[in-house]
Coordinates of C-alpha atoms and ligand atoms in Angstrom, one line a residue:
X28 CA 0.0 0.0 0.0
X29 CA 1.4 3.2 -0.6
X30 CA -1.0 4.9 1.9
X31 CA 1.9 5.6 4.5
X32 CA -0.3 6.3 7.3
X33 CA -4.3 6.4 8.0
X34 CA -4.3 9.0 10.2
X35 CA -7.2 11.6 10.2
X36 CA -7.2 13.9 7.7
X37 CA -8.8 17.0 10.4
X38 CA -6.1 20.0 10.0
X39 CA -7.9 21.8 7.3
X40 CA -9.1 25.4 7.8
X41 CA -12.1 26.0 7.1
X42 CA -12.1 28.2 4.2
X43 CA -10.3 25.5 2.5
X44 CA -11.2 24.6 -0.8
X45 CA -11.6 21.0 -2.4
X46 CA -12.2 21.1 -5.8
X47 CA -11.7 18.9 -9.5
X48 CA -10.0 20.5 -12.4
X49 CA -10.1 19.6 -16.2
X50 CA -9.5 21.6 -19.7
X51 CA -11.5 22.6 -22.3
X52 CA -9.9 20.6 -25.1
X53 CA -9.6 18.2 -23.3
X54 CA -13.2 17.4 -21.8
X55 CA -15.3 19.5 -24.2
X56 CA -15.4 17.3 -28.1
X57 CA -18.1 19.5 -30.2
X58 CA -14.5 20.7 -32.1
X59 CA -16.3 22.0 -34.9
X60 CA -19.5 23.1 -33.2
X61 CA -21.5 26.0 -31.9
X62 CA -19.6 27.9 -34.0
X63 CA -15.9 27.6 -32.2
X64 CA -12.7 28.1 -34.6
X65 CA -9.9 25.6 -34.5
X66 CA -7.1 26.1 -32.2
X67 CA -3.3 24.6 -32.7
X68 CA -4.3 21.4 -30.8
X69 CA -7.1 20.8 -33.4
X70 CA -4.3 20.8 -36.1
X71 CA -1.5 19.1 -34.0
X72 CA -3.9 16.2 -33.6
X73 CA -4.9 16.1 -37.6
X74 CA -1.5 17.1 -38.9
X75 CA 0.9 14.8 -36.6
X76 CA -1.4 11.6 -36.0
X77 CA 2.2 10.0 -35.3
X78 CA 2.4 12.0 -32.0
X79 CA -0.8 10.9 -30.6
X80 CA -1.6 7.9 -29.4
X81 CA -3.9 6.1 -31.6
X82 CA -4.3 9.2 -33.8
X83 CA -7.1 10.8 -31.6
X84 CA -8.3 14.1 -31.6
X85 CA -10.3 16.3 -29.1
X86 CA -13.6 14.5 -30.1
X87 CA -15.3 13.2 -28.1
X88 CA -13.3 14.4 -24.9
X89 CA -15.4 13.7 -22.2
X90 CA -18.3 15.3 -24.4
X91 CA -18.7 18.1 -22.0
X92 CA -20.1 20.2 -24.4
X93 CA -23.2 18.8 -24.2
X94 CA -23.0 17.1 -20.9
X95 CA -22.3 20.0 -18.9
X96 CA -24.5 19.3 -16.2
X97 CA -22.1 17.4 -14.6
X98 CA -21.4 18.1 -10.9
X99 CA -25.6 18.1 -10.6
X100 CA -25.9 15.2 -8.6
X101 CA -28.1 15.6 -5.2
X102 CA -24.7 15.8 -3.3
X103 CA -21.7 17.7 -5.1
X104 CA -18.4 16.0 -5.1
X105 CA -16.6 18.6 -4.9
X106 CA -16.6 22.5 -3.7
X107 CA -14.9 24.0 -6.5
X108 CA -14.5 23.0 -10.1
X109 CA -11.5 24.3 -12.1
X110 CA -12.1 24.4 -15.8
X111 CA -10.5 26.3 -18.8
X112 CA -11.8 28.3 -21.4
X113 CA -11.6 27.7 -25.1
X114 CA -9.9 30.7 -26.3
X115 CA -11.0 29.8 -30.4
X116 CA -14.6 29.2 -28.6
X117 CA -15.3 32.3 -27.9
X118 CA -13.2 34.3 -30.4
X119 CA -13.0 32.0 -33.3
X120 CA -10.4 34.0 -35.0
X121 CA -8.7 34.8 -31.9
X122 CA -9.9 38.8 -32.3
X123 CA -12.5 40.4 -33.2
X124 CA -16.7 39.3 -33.0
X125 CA -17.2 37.0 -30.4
X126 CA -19.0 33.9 -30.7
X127 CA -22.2 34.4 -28.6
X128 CA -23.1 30.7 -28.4
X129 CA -19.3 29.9 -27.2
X130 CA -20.0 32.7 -24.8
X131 CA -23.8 30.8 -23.9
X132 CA -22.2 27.8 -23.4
X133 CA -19.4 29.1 -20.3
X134 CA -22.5 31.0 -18.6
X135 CA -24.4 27.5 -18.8
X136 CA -21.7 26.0 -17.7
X137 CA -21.0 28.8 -14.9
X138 CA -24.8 29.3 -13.7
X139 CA -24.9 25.4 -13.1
X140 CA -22.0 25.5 -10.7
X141 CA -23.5 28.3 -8.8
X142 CA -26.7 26.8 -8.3
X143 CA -25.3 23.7 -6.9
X144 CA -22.6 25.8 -4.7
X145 CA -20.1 24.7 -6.5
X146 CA -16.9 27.7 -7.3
X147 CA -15.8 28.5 -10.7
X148 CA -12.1 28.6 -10.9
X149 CA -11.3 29.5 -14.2
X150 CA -7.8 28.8 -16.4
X151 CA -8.1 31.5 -19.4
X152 CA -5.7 30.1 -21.4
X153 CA -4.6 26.0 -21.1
X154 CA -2.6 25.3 -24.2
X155 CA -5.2 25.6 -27.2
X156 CA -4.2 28.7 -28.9
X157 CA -6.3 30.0 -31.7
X158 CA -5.5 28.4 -35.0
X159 CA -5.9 31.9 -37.1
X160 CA -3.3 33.4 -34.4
X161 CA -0.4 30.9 -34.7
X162 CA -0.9 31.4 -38.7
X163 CA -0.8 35.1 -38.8
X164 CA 2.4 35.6 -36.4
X165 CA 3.4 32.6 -35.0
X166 CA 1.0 32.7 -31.4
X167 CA 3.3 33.1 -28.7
X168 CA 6.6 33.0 -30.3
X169 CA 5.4 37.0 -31.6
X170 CA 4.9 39.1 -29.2
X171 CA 1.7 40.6 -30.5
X172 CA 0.2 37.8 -28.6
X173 CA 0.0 40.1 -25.8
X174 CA -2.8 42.5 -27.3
X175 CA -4.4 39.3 -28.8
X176 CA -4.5 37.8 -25.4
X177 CA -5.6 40.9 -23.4
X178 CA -8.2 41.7 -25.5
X179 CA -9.5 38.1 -24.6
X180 CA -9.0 38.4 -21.1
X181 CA -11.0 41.3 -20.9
X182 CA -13.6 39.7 -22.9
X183 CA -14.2 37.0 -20.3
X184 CA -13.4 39.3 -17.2
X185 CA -16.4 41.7 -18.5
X186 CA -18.5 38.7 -19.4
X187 CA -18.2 36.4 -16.3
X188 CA -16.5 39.1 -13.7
X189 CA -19.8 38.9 -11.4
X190 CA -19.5 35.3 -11.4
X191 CA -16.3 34.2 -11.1
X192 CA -14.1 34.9 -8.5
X193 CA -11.0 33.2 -9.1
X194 CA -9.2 33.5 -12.7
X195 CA -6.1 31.6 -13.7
X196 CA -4.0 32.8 -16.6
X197 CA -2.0 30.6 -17.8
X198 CA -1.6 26.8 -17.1
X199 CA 1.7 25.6 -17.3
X200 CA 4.1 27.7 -19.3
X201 CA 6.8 25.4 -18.8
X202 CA 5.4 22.3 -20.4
X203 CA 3.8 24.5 -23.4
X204 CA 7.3 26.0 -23.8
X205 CA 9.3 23.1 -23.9
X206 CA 7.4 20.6 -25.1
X207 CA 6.0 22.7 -27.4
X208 CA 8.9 24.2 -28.7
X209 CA 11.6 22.4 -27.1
X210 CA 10.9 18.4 -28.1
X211 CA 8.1 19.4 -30.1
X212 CA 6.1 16.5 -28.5
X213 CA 3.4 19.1 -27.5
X214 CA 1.6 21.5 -30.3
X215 CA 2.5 23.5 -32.1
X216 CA 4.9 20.7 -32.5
X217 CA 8.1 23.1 -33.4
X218 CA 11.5 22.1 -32.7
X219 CA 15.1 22.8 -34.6
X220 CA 14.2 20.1 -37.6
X221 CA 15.4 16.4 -37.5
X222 CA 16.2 17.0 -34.1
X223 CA 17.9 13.9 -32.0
X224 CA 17.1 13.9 -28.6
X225 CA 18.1 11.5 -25.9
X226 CA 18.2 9.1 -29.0
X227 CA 14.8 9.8 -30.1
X228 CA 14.6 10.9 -33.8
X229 CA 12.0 13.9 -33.8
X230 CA 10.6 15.0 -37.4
X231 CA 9.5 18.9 -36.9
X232 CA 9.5 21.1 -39.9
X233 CA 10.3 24.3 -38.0
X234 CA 12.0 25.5 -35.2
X235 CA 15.0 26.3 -32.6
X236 CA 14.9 23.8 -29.8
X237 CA 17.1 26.4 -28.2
X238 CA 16.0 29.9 -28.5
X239 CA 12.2 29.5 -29.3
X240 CA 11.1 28.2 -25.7
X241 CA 12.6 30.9 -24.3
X242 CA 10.8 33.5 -26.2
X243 CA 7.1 31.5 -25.9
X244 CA 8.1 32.0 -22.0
X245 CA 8.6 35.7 -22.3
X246 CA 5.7 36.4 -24.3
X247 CA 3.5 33.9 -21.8
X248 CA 4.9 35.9 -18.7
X249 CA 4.3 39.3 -20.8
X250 CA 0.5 38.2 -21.7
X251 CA -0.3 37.0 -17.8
X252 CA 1.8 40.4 -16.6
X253 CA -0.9 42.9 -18.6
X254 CA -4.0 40.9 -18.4
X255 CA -3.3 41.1 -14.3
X256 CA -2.9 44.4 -14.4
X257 CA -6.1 45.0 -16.8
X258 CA -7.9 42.7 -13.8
X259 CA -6.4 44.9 -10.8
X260 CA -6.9 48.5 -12.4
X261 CA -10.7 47.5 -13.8
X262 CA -12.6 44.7 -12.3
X263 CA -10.6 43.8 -9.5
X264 CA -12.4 46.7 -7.1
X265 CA -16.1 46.2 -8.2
X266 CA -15.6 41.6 -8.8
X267 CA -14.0 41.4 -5.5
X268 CA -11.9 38.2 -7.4
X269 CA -8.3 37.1 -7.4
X270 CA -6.0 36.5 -9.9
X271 CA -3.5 33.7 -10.7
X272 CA -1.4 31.7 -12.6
X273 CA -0.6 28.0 -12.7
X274 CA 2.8 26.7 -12.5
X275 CA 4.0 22.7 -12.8
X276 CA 6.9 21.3 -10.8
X277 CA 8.5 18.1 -9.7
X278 CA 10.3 17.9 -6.5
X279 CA 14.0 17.1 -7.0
X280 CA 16.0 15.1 -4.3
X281 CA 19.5 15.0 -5.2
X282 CA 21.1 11.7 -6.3
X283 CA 23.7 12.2 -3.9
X284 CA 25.8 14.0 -1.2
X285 CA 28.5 15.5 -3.4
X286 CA 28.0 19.6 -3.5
X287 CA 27.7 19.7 -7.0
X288 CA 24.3 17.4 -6.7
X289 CA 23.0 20.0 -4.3
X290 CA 24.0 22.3 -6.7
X291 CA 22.1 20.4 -9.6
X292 CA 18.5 20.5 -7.3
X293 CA 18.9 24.4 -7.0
X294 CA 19.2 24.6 -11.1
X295 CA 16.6 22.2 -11.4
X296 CA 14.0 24.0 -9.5
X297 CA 15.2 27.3 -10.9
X298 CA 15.0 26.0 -14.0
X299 CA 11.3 24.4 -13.9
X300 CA 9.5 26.9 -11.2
X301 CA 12.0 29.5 -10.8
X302 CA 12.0 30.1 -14.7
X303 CA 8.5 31.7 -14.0
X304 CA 8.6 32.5 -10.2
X305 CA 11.3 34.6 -10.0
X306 CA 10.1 37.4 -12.2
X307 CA 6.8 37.3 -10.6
X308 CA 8.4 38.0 -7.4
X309 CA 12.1 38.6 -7.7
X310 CA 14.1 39.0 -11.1
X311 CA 15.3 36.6 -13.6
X312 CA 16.8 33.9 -11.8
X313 CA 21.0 34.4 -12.1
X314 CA 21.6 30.9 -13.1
X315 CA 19.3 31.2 -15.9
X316 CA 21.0 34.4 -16.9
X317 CA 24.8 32.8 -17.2
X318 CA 23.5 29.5 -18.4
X319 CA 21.1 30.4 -21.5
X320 CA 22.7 34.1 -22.0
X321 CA 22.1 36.0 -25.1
X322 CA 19.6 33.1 -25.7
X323 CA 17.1 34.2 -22.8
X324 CA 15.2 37.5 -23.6
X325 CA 15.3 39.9 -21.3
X326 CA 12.5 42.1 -19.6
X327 CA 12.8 45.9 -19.6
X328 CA 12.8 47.5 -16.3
X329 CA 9.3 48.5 -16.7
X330 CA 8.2 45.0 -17.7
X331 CA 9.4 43.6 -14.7
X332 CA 8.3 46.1 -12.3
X333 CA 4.8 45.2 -14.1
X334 CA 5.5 41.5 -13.2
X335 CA 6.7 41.5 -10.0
X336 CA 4.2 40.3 -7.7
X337 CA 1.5 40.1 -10.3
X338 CA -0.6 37.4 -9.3
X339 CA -2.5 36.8 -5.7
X340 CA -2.3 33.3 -5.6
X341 CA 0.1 31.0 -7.4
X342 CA -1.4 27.4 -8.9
X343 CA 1.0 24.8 -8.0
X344 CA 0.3 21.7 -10.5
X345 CA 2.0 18.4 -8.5
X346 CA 2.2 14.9 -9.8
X347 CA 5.6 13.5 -9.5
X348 CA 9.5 13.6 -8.3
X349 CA 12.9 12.9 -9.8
X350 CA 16.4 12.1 -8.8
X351 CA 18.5 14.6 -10.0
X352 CA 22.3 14.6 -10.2
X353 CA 24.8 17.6 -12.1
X354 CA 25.7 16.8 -16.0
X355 CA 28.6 19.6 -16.7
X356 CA 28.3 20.9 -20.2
X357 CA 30.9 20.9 -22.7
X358 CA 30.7 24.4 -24.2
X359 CA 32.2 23.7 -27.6
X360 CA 29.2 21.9 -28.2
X361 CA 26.2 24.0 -29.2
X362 CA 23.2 22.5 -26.8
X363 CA 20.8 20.6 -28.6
X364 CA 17.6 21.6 -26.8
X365 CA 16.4 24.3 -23.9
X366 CA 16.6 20.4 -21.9
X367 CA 20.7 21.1 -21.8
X368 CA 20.5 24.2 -20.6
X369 CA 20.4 23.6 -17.1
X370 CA 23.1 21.3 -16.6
X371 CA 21.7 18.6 -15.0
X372 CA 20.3 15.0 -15.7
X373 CA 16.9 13.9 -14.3
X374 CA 16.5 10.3 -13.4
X375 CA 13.0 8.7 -11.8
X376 CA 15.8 5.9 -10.3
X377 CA 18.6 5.6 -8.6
X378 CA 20.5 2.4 -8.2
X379 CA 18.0 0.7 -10.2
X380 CA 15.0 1.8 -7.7
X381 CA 12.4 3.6 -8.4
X382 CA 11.7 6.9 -7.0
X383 CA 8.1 5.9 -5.6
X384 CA 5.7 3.2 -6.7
X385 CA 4.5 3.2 -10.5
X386 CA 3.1 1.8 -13.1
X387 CA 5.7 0.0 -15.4
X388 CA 5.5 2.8 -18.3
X389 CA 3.6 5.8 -16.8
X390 CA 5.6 8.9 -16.0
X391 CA 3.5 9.3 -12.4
X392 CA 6.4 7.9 -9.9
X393 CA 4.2 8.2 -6.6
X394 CA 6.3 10.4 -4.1
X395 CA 3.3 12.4 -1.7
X396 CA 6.3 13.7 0.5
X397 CA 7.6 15.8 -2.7
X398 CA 4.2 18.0 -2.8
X399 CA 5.1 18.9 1.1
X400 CA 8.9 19.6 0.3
X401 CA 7.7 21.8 -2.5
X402 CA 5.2 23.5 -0.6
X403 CA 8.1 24.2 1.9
X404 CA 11.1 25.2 -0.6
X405 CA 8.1 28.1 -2.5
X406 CA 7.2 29.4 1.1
X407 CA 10.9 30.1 2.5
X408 CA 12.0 31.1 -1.0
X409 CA 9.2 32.9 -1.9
X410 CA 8.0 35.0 0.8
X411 CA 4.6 32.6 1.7
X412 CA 2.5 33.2 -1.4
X413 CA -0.9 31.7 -1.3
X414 CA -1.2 28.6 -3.5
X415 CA -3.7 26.1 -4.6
X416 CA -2.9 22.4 -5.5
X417 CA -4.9 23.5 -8.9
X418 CA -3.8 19.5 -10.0
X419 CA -2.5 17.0 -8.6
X420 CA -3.0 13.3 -9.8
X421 CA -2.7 9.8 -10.9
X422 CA -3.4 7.8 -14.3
X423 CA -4.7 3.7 -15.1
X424 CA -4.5 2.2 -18.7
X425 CA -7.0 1.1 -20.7
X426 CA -7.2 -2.7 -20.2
X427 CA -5.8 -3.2 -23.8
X428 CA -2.7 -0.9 -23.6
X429 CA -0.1 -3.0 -24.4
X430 CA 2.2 -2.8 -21.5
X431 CA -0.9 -4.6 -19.6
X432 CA 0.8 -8.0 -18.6
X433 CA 4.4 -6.3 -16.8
X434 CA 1.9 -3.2 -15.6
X435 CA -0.3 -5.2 -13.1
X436 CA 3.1 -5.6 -10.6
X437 CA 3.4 -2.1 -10.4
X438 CA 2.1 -0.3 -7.3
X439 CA -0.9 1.3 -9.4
X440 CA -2.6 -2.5 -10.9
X441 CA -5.0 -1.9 -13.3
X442 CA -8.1 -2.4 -12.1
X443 CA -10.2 -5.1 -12.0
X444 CA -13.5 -2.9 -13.1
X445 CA -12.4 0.3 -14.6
X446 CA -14.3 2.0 -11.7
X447 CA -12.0 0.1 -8.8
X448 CA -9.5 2.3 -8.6
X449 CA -8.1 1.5 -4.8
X450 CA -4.4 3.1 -5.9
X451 CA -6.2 6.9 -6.6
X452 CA -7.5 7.0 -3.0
X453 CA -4.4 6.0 -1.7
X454 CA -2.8 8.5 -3.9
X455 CA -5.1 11.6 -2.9
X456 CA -5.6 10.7 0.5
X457 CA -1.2 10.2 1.2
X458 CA -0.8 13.3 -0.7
X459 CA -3.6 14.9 1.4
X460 CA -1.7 14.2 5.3
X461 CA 1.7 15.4 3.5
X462 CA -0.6 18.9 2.1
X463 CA -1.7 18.5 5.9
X464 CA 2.0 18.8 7.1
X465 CA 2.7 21.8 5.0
X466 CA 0.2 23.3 6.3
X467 CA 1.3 22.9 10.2
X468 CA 4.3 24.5 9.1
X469 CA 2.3 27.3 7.9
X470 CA 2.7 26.9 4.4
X471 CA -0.1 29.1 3.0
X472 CA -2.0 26.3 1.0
X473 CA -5.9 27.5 0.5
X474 CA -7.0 24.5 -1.5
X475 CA -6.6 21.4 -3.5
X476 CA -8.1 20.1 -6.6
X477 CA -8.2 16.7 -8.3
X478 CA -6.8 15.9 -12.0
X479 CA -9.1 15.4 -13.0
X480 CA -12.8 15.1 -12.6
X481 CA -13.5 12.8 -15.6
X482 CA -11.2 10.5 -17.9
X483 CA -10.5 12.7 -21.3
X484 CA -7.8 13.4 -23.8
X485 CA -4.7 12.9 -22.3
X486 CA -2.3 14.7 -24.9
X487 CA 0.1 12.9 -26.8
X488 CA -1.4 9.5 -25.0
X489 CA -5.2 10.5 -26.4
X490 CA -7.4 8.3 -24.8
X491 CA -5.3 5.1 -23.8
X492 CA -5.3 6.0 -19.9
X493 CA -7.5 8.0 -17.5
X494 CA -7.3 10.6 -14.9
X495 CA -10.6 10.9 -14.1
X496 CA -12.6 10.6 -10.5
X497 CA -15.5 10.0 -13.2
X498 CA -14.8 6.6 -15.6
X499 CA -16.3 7.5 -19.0
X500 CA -17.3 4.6 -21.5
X501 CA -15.6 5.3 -25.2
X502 CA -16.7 1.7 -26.7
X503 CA -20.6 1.8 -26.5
X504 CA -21.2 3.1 -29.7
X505 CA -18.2 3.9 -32.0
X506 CA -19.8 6.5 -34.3
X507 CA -21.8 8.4 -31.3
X508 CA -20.1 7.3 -28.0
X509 CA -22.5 8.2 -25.4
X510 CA -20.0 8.5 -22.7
X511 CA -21.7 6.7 -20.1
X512 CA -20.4 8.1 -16.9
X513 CA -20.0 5.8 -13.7
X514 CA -18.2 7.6 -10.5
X515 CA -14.8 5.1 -9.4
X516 CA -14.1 4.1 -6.3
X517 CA -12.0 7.1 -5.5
X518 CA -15.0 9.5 -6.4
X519 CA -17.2 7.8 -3.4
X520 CA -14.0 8.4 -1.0
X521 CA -13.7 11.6 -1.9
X522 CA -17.2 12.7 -1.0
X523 CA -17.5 10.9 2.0
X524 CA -13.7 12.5 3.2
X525 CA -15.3 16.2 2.3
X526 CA -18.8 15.6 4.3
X527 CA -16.3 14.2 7.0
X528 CA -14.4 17.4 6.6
X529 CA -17.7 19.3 6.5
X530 CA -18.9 18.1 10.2
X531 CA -15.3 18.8 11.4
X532 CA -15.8 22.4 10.0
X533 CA -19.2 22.8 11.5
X534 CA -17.7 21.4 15.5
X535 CA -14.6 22.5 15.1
X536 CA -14.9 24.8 18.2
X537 CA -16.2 21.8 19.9
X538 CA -13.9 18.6 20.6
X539 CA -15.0 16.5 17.8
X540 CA -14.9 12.8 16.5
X541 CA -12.1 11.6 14.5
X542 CA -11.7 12.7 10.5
X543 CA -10.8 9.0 8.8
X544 CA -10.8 8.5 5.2
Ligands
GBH14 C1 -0.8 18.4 -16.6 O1 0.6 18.6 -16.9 C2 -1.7 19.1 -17.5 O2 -1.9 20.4 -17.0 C3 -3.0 18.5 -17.8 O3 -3.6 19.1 -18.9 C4 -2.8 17.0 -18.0 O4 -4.0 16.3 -18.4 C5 -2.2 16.4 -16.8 O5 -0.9 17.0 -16.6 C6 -2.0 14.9 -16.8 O6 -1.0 14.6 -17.7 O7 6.5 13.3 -19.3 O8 7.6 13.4 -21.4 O9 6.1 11.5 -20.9 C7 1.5 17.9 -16.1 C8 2.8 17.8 -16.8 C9 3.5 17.2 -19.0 C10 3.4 15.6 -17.4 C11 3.5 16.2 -20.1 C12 3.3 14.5 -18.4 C13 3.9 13.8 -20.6 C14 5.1 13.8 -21.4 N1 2.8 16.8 -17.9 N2 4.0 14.9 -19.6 S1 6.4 12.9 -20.7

């Protein structure tokens, strides 16, 4: 069992929020309805079928589009439901008219939370850049994206303002930079062309594995550093909201003793939060500077006043930790990707072991007390922001993935029903007690939100595992799936741990009964 401990799970405060979290290309399907334009994802999946598993595409998702009524059940699951907006949705051209029925569908969507109680948190921009952007100037790599992306902000800030209260910018900059533009694993699919990497052959027709990441970063930080400020100077007074953005990192523990391991976990957390943090609270990070030189734009004084503390939470996205140990870099060699910059080699093993329990082929190496050594590294270095766990999570296989027979010894077995998924409890509720720690050491952590409320496209692995808290049923009808959807085991723990957490809310200035899971 990888549950380390059953203790109670009673230190929450009570203003803490549990919620779900998905995307809009990911869960929605109806690609080509209602109106909405194509965004790079709709072309990455129809241009680069080799990239995706199975060839899928955004259709079905987890047909969200038309399901939206999802969370109306007579009990909620969950407080708060995290959810992006479809940026070629609403303006299908990226500018210009908007699309009143993409508009119709978010206030559906919106009004249904409400009237169930359950809180909007809302990611304006998670990956799916508008198709008719990326053609006229290249999306983020031009930094016109900025106006584009302002203009869109302010769209959904005056359209949804009264009703949503908590808006997150940007999910993940690092992973659309680097994967994006780095490996070109992730759309728009650019990378420097017949690019080797760690003996993989990539086929890209354009790029520059190790300039263009850098610039996408800039621009991303750019976009989220004006639309803040367009939030703070115009709705912020009369919406009463708060604004964020949503970072990724693993923990690192270093392979070793030796200094220059120790030296390797700073670049690596510089390098994958700091790359973002520090200009939203410091400067540039130093080793950045004198590693990627000329290479890494840099922000005007202006632009980084603009930036510094421009958010008033952070979004800490968790999954999984690393070994990491130094790799000194010859200079006469020209790095190959933005993936040599930093000096240092990443490895989920060391001595052959694992870094955590896994499946045999899944990149989710189960390590719950990396979240709390996270949590703890942000609030010495960064002055105690407020964060939310906006994902944290764990995947199965489809039965017929074809690692099946060597996956059942891993620590995650594939179920036995798609719905009996023991290992996500375990996951969520170990993760939970380490949160729990952070938080006695005053860490300021204000909620915590499953990846992901229902299986849907996963990326590159398109439908071959699942995320969800919610199963969804793909096979019934191949032409028009109907996407049965049938809670898992770890849905019905998680609602009975939050009504357990409710009644320790409601007594908690009385002596109360134990909080189990
Ligand atoms: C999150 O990214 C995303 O925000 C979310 O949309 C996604 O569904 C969720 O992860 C689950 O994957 O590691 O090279 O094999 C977390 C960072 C980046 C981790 C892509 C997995 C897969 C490529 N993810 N990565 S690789």
């Amino acid at each position: 069992s990888i549950l380390s401990n059953h203790k109670p799970h009673n230190s929450f405060p009570p203003d803490f929020v549990f919620g779900a979290a998905s995307s809009a290309f990911q869960v929605e399907g109806a690609t080509k309805d209602g109106g909405r334009g194509p965004s790079i994802w709709d072309t990455f999946c129809e241009q680069s079928k080799d990239k995706v598993a199975g060839g899928a595409t955004g259709e079905p998702g987890a047909g969200s589009y038309y399901r939206y009524k999802v969370l109306s059940n007579k009990s909620n699951l969950t407080e708060a439901y995290r959810f992006s907006i479809s940026w070629s949705r609403v303006l299908p051209k990226g500018r210009g008219t908007p699309n009143r029925q993409g508009l119709q569908y978010y206030h559906k969507l919106i009004d249904e939370l409400c009237s169930h109680d359950i809180e909007p948190f809302v990611t304006i921009f998670h990956w799916d850049v508008p198709q008719a952007l990326e053609d006229e100037y290249g999306g983020f790599l031009s930094r016109k994206i900025v106006d584009d992306y302002v203009n869109y902000a302010n769209l959904l800030f005056t359209e949804f303002g009264g009703k949503v209260k908590h808006w997150i910018t940007m999910n993940e900059p690092l992973m659309f930079a680097t994967l994006g533009y780095g490996t070109g694993m992730f759309a728009p699919g650019h990378c420097t062309p017949d690019l080797v990497y760690g003996g993989v052959g990539y086929s890209c027709p354009a790029g520059d594995s190790i300039r263009e990441p850098y610039k996408v970063a800039h621009n991303i930080l750019l976009a989220h550093a004006e639309a803040v400020s367009l939030y703070k100077n115009s709705f912020q007074a009369k919406d009463k909201g708060q604004i964020g953005i949503t970072l990724v990192s693993q923990w690192f523990e270093p392979y070793d003793n030796q200094i220059a391991t120790h030296e390797a976990q700073k670049r690596a957390l510089e390098f994958n939060l700091g790359w973002f943090l520090d200009p939203l609270k410091f400067e540039t990070t130093l080793s950045m500077r004198s590693l990627v030189r000329d290479r890494l734009p840099i922000f005007t004084e202006e632009e980084s006043n603009k930036l510094k503390d421009s958010f008033d939470f952070i979004g800490l996205n968790y999954y999984t930790s690393a070994y990491v140990k130094d790799r000194p870099y010859n200079y006469t060699d020209e790095p190959t990707t933005c993936y040599d910059d930093p000096q240092i080699d990443i490895t989920p093993l060391r001595g052959g072991v694992p870094i955590g329990p896994h499946e045999r082929d899944s990149w989710v190496y189960v390590y719950p007390k990396g979240l709390k050594k996270l949590l703890l590294y942000i609030k010495e270095k960064y002055n105690n922001p407020s964060i939310y766990i906006t994902e944290n999570g764990v995947l199965e296989y489809n039965k017929d993935h074809h690692f099946m027979p060597e996956a059942t010894q891993g620590a995650n077995p594939i179920p036995s029903t798609p719905i009996d998924d023991i290992f996500r409890m375990e996951y969520h509720s170990s993760h939970l007690h380490e949160l729990e720690d952070a938080l006695s050491s005053r860490a300021d952590v204000k909620g915590y939100f499953v990846w992901s409320l229902l299986d849907s496209f996963e990326w590159i692995f398109g439908y071959t595992c699942r995320f969800g808290l919610t199963y969804i049923d793909y096979t019934t009808n191949p032409d028009h799936p109907d996407l049965t959807r049938r809670p898992k085991q770890s849905a019905r723990w998680l609602k009975r741990f939050l009504s357990n957490i409710k009644k320790h809310k409601l007594y908690e200035t009385q002596e109360t009964a134990d909080i189990v899971m």
